[in-house]
PDB file of C-alpha atoms in Angstrom:
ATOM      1  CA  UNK A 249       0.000   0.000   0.000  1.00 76.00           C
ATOM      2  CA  UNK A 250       1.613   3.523  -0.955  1.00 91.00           C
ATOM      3  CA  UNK A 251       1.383   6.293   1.447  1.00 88.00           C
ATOM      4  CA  UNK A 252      -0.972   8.078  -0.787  1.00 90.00           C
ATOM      5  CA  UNK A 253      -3.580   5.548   0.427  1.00 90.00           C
ATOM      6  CA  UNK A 254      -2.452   5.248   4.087  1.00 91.00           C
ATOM      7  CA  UNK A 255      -3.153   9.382   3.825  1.00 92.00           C
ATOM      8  CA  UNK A 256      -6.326   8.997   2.390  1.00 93.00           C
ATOM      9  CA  UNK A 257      -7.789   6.346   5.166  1.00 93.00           C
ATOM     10  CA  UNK A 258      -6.368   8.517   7.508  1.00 93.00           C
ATOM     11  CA  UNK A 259      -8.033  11.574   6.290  1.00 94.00           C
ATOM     12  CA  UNK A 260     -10.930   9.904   5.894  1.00 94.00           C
ATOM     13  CA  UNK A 261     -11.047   8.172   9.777  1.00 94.00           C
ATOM     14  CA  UNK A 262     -10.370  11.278  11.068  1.00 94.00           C
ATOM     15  CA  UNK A 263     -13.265  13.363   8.783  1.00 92.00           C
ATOM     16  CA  UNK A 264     -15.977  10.474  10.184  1.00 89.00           C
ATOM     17  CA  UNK A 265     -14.844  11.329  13.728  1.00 91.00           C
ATOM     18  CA  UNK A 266     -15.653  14.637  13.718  1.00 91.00           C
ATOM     19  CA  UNK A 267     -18.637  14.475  11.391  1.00 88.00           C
ATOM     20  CA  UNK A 268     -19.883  12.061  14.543  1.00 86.00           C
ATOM     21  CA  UNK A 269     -18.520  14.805  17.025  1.00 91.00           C
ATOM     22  CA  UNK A 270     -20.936  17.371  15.450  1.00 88.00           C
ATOM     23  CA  UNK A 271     -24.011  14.693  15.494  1.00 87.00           C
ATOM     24  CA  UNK A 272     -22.968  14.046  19.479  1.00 88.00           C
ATOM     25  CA  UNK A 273     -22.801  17.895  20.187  1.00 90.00           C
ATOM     26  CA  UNK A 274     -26.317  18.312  18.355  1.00 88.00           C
ATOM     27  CA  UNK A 275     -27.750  15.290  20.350  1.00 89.00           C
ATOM     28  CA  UNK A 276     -26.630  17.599  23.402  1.00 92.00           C
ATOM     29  CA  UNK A 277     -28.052  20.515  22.292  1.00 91.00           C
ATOM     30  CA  UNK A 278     -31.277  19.234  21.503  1.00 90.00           C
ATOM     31  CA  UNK A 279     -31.177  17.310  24.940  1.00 92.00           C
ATOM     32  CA  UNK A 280     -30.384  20.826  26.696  1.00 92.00           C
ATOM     33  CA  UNK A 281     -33.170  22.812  24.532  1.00 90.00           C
ATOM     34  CA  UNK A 282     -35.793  20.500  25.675  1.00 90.00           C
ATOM     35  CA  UNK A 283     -34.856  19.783  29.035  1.00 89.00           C
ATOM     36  CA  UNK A 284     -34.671  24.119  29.328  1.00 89.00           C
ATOM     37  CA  UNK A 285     -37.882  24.589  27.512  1.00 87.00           C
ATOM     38  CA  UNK A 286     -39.935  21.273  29.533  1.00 85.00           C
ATOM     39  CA  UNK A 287     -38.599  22.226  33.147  1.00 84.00           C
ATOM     40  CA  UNK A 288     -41.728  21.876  35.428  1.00 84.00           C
ATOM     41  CA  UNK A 289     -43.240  19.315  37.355  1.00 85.00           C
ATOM     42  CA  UNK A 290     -44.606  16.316  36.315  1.00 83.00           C
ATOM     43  CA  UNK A 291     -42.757  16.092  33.190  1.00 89.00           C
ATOM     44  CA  UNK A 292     -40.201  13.729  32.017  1.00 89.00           C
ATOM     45  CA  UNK A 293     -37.483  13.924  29.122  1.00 92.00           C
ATOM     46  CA  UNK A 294     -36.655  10.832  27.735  1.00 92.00           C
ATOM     47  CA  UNK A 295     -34.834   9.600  24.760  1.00 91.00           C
ATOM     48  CA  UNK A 296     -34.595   5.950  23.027  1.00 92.00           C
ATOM     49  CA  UNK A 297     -32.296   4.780  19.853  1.00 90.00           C
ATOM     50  CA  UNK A 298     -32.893   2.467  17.473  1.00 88.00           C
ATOM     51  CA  UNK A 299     -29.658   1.105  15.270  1.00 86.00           C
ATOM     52  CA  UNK A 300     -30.062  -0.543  11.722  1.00 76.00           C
ATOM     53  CA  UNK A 301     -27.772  -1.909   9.066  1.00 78.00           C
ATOM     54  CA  UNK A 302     -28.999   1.183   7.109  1.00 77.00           C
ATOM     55  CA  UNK A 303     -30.624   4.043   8.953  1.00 82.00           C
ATOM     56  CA  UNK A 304     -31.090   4.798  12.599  1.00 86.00           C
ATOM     57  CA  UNK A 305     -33.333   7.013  14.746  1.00 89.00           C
ATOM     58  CA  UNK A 306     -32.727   8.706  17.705  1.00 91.00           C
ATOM     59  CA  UNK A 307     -35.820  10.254  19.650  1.00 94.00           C
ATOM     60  CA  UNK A 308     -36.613  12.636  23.123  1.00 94.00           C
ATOM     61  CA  UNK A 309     -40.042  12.152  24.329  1.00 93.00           C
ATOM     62  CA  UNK A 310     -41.241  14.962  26.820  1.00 93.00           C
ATOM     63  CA  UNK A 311     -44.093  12.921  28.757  1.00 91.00           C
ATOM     64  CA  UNK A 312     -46.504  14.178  30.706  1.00 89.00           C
ATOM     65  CA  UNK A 313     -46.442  11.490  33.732  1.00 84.00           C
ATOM     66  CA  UNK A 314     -50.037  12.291  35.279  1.00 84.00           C
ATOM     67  CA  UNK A 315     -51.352  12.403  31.630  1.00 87.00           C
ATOM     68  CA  UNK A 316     -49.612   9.925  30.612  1.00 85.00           C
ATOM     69  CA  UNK A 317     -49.055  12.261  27.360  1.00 89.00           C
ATOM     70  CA  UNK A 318     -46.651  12.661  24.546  1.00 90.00           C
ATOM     71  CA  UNK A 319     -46.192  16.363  25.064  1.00 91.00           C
ATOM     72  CA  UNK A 320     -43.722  16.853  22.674  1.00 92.00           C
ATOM     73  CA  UNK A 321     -41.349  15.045  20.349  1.00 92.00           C
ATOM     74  CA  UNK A 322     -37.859  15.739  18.255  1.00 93.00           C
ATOM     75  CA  UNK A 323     -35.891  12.723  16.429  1.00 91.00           C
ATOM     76  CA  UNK A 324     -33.321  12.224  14.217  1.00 89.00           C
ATOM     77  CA  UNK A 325     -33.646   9.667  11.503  1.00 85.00           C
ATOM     78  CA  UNK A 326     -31.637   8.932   8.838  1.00 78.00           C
ATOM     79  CA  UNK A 327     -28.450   7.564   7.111  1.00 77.00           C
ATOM     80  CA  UNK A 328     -25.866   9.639   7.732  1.00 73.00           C
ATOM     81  CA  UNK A 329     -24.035  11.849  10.105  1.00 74.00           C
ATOM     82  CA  UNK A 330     -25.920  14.764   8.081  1.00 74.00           C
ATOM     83  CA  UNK A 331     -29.222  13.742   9.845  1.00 80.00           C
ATOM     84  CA  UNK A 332     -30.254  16.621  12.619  1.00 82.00           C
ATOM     85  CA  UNK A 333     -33.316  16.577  14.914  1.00 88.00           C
ATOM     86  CA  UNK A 334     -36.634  17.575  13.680  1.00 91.00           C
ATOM     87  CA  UNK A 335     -39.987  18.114  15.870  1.00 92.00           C
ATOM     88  CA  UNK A 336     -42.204  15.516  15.141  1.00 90.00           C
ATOM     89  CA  UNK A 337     -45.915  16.433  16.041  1.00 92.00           C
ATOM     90  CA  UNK A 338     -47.398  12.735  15.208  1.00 92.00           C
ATOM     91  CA  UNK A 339     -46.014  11.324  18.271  1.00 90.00           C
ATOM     92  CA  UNK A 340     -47.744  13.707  20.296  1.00 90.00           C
ATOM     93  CA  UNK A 341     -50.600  12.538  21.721  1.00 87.00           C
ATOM     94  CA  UNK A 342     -51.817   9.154  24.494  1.00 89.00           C
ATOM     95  CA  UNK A 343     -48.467   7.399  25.483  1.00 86.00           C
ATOM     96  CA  UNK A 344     -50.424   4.087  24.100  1.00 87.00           C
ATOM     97  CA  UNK A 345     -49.950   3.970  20.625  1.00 84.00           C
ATOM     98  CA  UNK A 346     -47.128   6.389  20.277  1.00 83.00           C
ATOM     99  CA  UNK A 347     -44.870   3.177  18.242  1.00 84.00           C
ATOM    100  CA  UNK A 348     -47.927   2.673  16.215  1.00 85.00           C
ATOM    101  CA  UNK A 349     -47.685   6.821  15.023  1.00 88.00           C
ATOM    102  CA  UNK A 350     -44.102   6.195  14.127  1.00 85.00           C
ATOM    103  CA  UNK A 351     -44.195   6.310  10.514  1.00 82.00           C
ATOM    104  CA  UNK A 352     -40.856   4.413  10.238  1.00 85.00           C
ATOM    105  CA  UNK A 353     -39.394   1.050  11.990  1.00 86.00           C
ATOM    106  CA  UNK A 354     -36.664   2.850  13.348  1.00 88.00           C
ATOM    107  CA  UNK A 355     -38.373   5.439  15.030  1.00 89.00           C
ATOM    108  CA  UNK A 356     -40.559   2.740  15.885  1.00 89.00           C
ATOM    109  CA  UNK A 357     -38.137   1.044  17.766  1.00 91.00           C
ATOM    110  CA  UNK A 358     -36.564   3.974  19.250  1.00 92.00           C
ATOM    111  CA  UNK A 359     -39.747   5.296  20.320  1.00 91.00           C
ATOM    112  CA  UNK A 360     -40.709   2.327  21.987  1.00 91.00           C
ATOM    113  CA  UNK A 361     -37.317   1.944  23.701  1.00 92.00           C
ATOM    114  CA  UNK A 362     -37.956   5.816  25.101  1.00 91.00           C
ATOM    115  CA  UNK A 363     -40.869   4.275  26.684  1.00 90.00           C
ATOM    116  CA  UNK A 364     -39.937   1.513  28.380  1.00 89.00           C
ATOM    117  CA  UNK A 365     -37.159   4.040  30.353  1.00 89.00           C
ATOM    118  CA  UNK A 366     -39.834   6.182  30.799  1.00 87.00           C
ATOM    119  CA  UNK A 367     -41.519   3.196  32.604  1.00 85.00           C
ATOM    120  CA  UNK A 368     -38.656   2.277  34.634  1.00 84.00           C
ATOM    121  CA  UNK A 369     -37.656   5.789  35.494  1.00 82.00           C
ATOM    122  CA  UNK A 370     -41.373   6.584  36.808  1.00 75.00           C
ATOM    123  CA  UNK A 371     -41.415   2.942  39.012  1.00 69.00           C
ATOM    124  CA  UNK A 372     -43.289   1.240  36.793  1.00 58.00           C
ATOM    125  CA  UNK A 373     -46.410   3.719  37.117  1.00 57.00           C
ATOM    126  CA  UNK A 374     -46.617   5.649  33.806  1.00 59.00           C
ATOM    127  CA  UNK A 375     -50.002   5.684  32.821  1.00 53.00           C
ATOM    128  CA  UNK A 376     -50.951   4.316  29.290  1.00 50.00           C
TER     129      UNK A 376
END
């Protein structure tokens, strides 16, 4: 192997770590938004991931825990390090049924991961 080709893997390794660095620092920052905007009681910020050969999802559930409410919703779906979070207004709504508004597998999956945290995190006693 010439160097020209040890260069290039190495510029490439080190252009998908920071292209991952900028999705973890948006994860943050959409995990800070939320958690700023949602501050009061009785509310709960979760988040659930789902991981696929080809696209993932990533998703923060704001739960009402009286309710037991999808208050509001943001995910990130998609194939690439390019993907950023979106609100997602469909997943708003009864906490029962909230995989079924999904749209996708993925966001199936990571809704319904969010969930069961939710569950643990409130002792079992989120209402559905």
């Amino acid at each position: 192997m010439s160097w020209q080709a040890v260069a290039l893997l190495l510029v490439a390794f080190v252009a998908a770590g920071l292209l991952s660095y900028r999705q973890h620092l948006a994860y943050q920052r959409a995990v800070n938004e939320l958690a700023t905007e949602e501050n009061r009681s009785g509310v709960l910020l979760v988040s659930g991931r789902a991981k696929g050969r080809l696209r993932g999802a990533i998703v923060l559930l704001v739960i009402d825990r009286r309710k037991g409410q999808v208050l509001r919703a943001r995910a990130m779906e998609g194939r690439s390090v390019f993907a950023t979070f979106r609100e997602r207004p469909e997943l708003a709504g009864p906490v029962e049924g909230a995989e079924d508004r999904a749209g996708s597998t993925a966001l199936g999956r990571a809704v319904q991961e969010a969930l069961r945290m939710a569950s643990r995190l409130n002792a079992g006693a989120l209402r559905t």
